CSV table of C-alpha atoms and ligand atoms in Angstrom, one decimal:
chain,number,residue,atom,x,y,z
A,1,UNK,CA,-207.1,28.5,80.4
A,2,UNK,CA,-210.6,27.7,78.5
A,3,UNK,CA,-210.3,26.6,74.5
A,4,UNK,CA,-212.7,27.6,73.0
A,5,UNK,CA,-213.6,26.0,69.6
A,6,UNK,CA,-215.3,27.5,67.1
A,7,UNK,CA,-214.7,31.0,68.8
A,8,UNK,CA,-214.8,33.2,66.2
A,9,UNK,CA,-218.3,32.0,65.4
A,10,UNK,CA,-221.5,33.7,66.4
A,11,UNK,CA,-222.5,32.1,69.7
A,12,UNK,CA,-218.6,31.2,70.4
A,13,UNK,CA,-217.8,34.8,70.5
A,14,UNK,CA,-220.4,35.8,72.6
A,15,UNK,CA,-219.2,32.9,75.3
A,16,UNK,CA,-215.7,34.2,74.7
A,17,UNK,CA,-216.9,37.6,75.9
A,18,UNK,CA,-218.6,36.4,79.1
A,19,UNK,CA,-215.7,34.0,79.7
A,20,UNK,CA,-213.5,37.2,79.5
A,21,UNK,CA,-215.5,39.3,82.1
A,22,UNK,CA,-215.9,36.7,84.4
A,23,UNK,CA,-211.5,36.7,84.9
A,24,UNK,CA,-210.9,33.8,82.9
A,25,UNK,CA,-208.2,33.1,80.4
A,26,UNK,CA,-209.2,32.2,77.1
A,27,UNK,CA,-207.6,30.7,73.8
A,28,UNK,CA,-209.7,30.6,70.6
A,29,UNK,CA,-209.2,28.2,68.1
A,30,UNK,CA,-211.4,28.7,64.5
A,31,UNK,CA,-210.2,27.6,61.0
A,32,UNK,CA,-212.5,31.3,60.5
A,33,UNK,CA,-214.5,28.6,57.7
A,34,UNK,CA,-217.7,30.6,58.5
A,35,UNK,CA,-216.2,33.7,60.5
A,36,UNK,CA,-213.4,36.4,60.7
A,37,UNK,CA,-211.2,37.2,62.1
A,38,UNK,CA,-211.9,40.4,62.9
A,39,UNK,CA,-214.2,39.1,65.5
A,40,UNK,CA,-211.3,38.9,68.0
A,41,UNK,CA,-210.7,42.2,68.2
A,42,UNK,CA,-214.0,43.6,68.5
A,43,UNK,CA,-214.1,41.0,71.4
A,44,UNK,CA,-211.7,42.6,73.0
A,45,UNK,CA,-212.8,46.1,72.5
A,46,UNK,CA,-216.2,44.7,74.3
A,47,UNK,CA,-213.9,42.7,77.9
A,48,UNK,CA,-211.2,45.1,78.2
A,49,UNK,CA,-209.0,42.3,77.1
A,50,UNK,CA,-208.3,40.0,74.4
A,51,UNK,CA,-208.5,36.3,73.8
A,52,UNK,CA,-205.6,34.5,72.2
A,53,UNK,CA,-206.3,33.1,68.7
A,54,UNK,CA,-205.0,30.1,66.9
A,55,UNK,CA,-206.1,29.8,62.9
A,56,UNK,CA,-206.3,25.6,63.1
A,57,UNK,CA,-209.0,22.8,62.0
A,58,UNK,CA,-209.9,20.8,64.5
A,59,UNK,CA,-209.3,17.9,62.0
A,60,UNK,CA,-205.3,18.9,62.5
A,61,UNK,CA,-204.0,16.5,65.0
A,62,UNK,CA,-200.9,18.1,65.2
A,63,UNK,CA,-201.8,21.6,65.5
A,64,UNK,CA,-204.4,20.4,68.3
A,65,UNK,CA,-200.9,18.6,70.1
A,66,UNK,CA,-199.0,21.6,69.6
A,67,UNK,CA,-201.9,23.8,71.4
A,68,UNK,CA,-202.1,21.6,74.5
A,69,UNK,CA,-198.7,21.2,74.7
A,70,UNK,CA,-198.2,25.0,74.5
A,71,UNK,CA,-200.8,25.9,77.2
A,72,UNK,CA,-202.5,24.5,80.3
A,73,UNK,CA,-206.0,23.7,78.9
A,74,UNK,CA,-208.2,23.5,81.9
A,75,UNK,CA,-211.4,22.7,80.0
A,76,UNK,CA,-212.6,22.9,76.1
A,77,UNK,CA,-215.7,24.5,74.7
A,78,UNK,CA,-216.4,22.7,71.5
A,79,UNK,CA,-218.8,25.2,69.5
A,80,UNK,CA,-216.6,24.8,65.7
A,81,UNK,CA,-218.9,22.9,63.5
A,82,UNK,CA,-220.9,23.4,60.6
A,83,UNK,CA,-224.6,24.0,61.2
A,84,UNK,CA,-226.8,24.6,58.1
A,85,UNK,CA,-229.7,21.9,58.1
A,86,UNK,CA,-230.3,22.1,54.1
A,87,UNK,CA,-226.5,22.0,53.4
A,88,UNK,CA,-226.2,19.1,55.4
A,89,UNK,CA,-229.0,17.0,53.2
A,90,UNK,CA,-226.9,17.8,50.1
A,91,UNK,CA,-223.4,17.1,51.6
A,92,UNK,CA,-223.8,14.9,54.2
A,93,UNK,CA,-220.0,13.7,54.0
A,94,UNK,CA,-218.8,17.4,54.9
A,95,UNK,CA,-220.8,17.6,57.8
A,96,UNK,CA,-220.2,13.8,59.2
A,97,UNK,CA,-216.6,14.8,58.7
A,98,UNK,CA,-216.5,17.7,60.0
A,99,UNK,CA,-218.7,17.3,62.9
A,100,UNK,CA,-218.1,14.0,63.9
A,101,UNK,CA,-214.8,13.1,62.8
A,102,UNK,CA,-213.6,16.9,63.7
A,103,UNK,CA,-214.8,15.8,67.5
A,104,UNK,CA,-213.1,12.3,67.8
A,105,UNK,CA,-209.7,14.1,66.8
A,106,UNK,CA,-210.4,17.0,69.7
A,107,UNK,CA,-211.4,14.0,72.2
A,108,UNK,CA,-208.4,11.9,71.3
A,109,UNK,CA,-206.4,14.7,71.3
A,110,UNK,CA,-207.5,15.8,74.8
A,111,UNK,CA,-207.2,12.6,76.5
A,112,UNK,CA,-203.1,12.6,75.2
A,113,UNK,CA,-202.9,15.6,76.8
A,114,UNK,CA,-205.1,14.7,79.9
A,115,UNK,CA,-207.8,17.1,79.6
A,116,UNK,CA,-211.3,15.8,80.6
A,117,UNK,CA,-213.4,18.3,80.4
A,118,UNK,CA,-215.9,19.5,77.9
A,119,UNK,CA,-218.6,21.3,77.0
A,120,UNK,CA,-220.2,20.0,73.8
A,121,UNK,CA,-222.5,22.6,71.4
A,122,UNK,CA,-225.8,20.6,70.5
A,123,UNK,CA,-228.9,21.2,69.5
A,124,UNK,CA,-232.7,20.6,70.2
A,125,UNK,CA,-233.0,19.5,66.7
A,126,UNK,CA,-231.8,16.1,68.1
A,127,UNK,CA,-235.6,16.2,68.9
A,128,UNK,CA,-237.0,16.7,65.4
A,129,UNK,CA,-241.1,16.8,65.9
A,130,UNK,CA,-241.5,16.4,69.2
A,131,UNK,CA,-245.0,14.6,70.6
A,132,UNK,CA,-245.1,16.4,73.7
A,133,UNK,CA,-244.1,20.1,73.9
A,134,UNK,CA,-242.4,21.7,76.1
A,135,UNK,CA,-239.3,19.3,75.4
A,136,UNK,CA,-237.7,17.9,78.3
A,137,UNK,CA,-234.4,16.3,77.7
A,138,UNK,CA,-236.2,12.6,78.1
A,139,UNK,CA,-237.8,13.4,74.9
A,140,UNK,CA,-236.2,10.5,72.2
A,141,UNK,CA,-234.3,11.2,69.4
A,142,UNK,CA,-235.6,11.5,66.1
A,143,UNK,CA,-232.9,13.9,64.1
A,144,UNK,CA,-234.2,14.5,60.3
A,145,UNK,CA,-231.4,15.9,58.9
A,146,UNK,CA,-227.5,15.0,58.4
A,147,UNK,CA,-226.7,18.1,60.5
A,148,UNK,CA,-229.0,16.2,63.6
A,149,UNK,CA,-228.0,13.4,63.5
A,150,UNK,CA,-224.5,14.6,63.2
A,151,UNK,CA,-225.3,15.9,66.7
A,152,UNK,CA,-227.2,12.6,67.9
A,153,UNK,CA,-223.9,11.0,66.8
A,154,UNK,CA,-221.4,13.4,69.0
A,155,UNK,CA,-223.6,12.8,71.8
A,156,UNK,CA,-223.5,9.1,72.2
A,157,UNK,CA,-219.8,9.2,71.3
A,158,UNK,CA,-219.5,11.2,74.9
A,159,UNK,CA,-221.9,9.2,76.8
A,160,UNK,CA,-219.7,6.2,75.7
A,161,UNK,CA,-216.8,7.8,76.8
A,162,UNK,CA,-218.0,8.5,80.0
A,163,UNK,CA,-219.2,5.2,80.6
A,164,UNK,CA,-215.5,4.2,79.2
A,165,UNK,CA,-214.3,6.7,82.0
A,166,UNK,CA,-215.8,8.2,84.6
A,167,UNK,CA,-213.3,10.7,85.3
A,168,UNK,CA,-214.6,12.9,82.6
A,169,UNK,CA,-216.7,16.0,82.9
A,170,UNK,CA,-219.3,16.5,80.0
A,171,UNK,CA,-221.9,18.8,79.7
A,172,UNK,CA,-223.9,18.5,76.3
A,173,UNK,CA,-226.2,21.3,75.7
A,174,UNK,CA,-229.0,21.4,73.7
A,175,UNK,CA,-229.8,24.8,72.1
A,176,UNK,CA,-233.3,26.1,71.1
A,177,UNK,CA,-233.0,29.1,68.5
A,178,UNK,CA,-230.0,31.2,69.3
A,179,UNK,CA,-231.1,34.6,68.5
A,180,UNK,CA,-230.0,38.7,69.4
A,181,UNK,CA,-226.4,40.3,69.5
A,182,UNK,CA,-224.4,41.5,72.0
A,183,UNK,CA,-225.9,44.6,73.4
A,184,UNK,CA,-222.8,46.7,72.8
A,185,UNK,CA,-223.5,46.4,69.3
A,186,UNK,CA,-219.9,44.9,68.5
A,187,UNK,CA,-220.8,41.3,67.6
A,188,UNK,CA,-223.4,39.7,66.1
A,189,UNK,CA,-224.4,36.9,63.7
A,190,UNK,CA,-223.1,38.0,60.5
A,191,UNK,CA,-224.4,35.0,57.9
A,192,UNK,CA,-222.8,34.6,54.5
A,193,UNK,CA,-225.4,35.1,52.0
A,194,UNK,CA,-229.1,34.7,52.2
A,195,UNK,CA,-229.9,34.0,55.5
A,196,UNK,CA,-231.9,30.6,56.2
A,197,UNK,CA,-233.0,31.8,60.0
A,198,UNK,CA,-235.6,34.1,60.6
A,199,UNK,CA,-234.1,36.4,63.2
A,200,UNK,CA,-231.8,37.3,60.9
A,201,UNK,CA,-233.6,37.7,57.3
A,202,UNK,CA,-235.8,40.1,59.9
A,203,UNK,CA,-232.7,42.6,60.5
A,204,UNK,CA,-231.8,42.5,56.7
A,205,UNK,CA,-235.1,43.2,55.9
A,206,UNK,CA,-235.2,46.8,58.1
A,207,UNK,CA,-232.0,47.9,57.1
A,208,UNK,CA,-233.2,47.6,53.3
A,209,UNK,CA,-230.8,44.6,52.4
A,210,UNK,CA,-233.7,43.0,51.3
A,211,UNK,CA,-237.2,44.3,50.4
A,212,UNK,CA,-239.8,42.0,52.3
A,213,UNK,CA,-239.7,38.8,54.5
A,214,UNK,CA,-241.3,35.4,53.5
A,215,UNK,CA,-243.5,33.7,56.1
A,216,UNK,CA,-243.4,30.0,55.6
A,217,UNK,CA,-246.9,29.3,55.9
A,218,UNK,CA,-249.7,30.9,57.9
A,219,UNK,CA,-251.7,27.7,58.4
A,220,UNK,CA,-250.1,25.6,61.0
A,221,UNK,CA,-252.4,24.2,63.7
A,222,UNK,CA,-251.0,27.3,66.1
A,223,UNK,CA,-252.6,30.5,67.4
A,224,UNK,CA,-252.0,32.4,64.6
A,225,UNK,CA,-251.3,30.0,61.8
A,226,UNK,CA,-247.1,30.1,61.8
A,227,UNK,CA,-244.6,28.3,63.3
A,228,UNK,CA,-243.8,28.4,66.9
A,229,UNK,CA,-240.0,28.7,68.4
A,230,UNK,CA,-238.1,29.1,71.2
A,231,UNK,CA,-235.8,32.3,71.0
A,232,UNK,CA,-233.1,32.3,73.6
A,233,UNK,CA,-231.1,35.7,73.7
A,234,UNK,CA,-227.1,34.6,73.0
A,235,UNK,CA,-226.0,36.3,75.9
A,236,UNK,CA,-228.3,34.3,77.8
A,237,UNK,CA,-227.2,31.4,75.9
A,238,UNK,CA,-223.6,32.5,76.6
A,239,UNK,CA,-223.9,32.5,80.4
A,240,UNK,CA,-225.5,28.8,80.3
A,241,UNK,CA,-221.7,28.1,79.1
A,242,UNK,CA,-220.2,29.6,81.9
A,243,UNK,CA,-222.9,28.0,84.4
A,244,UNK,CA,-222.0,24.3,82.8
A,245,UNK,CA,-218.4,24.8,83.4
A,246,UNK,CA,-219.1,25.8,87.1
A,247,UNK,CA,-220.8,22.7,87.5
A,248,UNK,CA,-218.7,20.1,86.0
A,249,UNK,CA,-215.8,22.1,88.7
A,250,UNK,CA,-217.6,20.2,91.1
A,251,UNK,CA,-217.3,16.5,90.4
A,252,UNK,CA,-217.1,14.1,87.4
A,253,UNK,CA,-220.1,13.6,85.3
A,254,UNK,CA,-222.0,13.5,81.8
A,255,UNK,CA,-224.9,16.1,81.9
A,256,UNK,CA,-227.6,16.5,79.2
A,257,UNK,CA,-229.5,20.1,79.6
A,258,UNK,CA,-231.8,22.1,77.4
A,259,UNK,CA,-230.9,25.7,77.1
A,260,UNK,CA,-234.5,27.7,76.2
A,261,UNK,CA,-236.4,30.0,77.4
A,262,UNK,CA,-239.4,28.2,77.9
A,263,UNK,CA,-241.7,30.4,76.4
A,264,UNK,CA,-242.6,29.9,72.4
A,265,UNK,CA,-243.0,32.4,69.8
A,266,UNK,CA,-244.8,33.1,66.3
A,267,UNK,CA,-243.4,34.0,63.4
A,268,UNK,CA,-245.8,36.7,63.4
A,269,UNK,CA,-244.8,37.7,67.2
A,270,UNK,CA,-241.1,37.9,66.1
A,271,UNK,CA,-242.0,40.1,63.3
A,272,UNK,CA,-243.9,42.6,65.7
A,273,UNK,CA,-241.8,42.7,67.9
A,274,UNK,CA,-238.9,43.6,65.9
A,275,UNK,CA,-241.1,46.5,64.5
A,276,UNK,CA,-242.2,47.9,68.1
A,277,UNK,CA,-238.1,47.4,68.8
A,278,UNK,CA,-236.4,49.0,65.7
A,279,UNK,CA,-239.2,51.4,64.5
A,280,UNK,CA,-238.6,49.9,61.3
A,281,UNK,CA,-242.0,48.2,59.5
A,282,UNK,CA,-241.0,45.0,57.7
A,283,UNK,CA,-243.4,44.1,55.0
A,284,UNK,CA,-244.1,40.3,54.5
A,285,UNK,CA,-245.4,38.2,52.4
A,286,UNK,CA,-247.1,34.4,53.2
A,287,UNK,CA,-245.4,31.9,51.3
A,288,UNK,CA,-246.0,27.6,51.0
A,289,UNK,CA,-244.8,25.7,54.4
A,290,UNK,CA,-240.8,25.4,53.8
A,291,UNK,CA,-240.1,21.5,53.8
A,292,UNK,CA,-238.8,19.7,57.2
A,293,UNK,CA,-240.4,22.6,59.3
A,294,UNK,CA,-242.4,21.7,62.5
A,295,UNK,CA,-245.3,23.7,63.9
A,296,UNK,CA,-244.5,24.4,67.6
A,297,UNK,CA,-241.4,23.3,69.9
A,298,UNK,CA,-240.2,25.1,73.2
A,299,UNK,CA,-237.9,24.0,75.6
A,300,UNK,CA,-239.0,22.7,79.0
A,301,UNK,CA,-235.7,24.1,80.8
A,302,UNK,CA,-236.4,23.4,84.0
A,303,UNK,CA,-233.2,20.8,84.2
A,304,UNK,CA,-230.6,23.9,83.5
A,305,UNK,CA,-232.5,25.7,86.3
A,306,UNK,CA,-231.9,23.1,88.9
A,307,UNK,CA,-228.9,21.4,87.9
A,308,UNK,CA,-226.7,24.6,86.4
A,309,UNK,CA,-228.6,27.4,88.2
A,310,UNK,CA,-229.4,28.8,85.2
A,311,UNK,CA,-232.0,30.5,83.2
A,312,UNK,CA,-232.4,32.6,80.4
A,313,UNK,CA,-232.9,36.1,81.9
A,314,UNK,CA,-233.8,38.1,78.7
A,315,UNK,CA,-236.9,38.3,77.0
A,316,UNK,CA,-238.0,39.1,73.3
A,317,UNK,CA,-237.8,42.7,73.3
A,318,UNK,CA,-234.4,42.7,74.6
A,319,UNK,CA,-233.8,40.5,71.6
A,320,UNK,CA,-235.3,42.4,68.7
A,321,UNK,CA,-233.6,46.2,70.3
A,322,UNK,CA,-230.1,44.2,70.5
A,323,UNK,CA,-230.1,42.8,67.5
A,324,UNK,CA,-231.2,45.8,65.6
A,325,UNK,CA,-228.2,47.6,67.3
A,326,UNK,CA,-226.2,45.0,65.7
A,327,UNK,CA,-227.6,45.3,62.6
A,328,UNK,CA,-227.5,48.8,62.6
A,329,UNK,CA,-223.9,49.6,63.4
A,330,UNK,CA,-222.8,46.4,61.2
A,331,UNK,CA,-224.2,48.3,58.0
A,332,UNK,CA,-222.8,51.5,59.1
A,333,UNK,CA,-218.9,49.9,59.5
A,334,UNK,CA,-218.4,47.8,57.1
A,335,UNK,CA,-214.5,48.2,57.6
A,336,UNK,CA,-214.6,47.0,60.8
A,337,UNK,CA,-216.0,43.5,60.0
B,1,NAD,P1,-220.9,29.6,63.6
B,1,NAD,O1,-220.8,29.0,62.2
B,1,NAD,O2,-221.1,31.1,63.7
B,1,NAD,O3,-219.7,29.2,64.4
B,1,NAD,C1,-218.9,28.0,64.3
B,1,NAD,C2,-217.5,28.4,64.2
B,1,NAD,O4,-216.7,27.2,64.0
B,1,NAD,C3,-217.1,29.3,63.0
B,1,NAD,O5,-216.3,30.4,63.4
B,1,NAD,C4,-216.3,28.4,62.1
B,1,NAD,O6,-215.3,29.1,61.3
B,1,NAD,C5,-215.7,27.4,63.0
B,1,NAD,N1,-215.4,26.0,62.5
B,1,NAD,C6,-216.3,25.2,61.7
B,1,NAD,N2,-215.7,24.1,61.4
B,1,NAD,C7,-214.4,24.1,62.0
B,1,NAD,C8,-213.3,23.3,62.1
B,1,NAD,N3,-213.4,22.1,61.4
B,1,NAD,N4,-212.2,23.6,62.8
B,1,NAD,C9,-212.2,24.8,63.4
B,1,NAD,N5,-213.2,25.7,63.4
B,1,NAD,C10,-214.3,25.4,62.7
B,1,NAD,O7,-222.1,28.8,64.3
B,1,NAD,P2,-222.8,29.1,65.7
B,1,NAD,O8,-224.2,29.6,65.4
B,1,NAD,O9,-222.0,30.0,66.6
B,1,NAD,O10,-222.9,27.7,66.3
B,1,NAD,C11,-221.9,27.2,67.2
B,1,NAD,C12,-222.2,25.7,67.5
B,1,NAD,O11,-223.6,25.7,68.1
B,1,NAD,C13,-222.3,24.8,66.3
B,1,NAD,O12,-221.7,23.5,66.7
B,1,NAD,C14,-223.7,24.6,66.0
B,1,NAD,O13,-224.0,23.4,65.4
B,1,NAD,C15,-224.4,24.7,67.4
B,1,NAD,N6,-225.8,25.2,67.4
B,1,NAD,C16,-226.1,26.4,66.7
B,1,NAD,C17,-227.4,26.8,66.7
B,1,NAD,C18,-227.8,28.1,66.0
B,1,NAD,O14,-229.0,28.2,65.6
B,1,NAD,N7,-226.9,29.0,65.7
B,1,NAD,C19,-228.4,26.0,67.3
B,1,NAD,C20,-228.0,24.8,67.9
B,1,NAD,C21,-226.7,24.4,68.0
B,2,UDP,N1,-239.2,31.4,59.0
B,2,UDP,C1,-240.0,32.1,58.1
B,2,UDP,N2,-239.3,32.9,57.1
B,2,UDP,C2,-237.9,32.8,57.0
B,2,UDP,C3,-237.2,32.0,57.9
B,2,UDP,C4,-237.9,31.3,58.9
B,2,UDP,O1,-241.2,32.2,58.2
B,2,UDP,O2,-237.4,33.5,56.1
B,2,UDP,C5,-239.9,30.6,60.1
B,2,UDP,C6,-239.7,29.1,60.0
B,2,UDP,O3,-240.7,28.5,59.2
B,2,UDP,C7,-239.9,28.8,61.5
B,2,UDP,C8,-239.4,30.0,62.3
B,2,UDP,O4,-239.4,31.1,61.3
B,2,UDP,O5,-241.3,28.6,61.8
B,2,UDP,C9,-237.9,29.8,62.8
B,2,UDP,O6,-237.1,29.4,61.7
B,2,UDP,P1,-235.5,29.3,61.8
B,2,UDP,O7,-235.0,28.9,60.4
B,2,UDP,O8,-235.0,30.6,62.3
B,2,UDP,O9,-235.3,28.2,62.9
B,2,UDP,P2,-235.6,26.7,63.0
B,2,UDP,O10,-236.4,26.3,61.8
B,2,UDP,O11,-234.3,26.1,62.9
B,2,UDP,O12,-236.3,26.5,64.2
């Protein structure tokens, strides 16, 4: 059985999904701080099958003793964290706490238990600015937020550990920008309040949450004047999970991958895109640079390709129509969220 932390969340439910298909048995723990639960069940109705579900913090010891006591945990997904950048500059505490302290509880917990095998949810915004783009995973660290270096942290505490004991299996995985929704419609990311990412403040936008979408800044030294990403499709993303675990089957060892697409983005591509996709137009508007933004970064992910086998298989059009659908059918149920 796969634990799956944070599985309620947006990228956690989509792994759960692919974890599902793919024949495995799955056990989600979330303390549903920035998802519901509702999630698990709409899960289901996408595999055929559903995932078991423990409400816990992955601060709680005990309750982490009492799940690996009550099931044979093969190998842990550790997505449960808390991941907005400008929240973690004015509560830096909450997030050190929760993401770092959160992970040496799980780690200690799993070594009682005998379970040495993770996959760890980071970020490419271990990178910060990066001098040379693409970013390979030789790139140094330079974190500019809490929430990074959070990350930074969690990474050398498992390089340590490996180097403490080389009978673990760690994969850390580095995401670009997690973007799209499940293509049955059924799951999505549903952010509280006013969305900070563009993908979606886009998909609010068309569906007349909110009348127009800002575009911070139109005069960065890139084709078109705004900021340049990497969008990787979550299912994509999802599989890059599955493709980790299948590799660390193999034999002990600490990997490092990026997970991207390789190809970067405009703001003003994204926002065409969506258009051509949804049939919606989404008026904007340019606004100042937002502090702490970059002006280009893409992920060299040639690593993932020749180490995991994997690479992200669905491009931006696929990205825009799915999460539309999401969108879409989100605003029409809201009973079912
Ligand atoms: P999310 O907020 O949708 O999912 C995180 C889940 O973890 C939520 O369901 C939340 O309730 C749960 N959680 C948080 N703290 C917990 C705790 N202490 N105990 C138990 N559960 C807890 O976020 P996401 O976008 O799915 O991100 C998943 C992981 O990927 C995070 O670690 C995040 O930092 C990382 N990541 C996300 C992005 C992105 O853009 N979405 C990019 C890079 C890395
Ligand atoms: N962006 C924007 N308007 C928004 C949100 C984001 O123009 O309302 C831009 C942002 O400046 C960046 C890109 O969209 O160039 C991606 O931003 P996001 O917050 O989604 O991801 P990140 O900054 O973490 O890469």
């Amino acid at each position: 059985m796969i634990l799956v932390t944070g599985g309620c969340g947006y990228i956690g439910s989509h792994t759960v999904v692919e974890l599902l298909s793919a024949g495995n048995e799955v056990l989600v723990l979330d303390n549903l701080s920035n998802s519901k639960v509702s999630v698990i069940d709409r899960v289901a109705r996408i595999a055929g099958r559903a995932p078991r579900f423990v409400k816990a913090d992955i601060l709680d010891r005990k309750a982490l003793d009492e799940v690996f006591k009550a099931h044979r945990i093969e190998a842990v997904i550790h997505f449960a964290g808390l991941k907005a950048v400008g929240e973690s500059v004015a509560q830096p505490q909450r997030y050190y706490e929760n993401n770092v302290a959160g992970t040496l509880v799980l780690l200690d917990a799993m070594a009682a238990a005998g379970v040495k095998q993770i996959v760890f949810s980071s970020s490419a915004t271990v990178y910060g600015d990066p001098e040379v783009v693409p970013v390979s995973e030789a790139a140094p660290y330079r974190p500019a937020s809490p929430y990074g270096r959070s990350k930074r942290m969690v990474e050398e505490l498992l390089f340590d550990l490996y180097a403490a004991d080389p009978e673990w299996r760690i994969a850390v995985l580095r995401y670009f920008n997690p973007v799209g929704a499940h293509p049955s419609a059924f799951i999505g990311e549903d952010p509280n309040g006013v969305p900070n990412n563009l993908m979606p403040y886009v998909t609010q936008v068309a569906i007349g949450q909110r009348p127009e979408l800002s575009i911070f800044g139109d005069d960065y030294p890139t084709p078109d004047g705004t900021g340049i990403r990497d969008y990787i499709h979550v299912v994509d993303l999802a599989l890059g999970h599955l493709a980790a675990l299948t590799a660390l089957s193999d034999a002990p060892t600490c990997l490092v991958a990026n997970l991207g697409t390789g190809q970067g983005y405009s703001v003003k591509q994204v926002v065409d895109a969506f258009e051509k996709a949804s049939g919606q137009r989404i008026p904007v508007k340019i606004t100042g640079r937002r502090a702490g933004d970059v002006p280009c970064y893409f992920a060299d992910p040639s690593y993932a390709r020749t180490r995991l086998g994997w690479t992200a298989q669905r491009g931006l059009d696929d990205i825009c129509r799915d999460a539309w659908r999401w969108q879409s059918w989100a605003a029409a149920h809201p009973e079912e969220l």
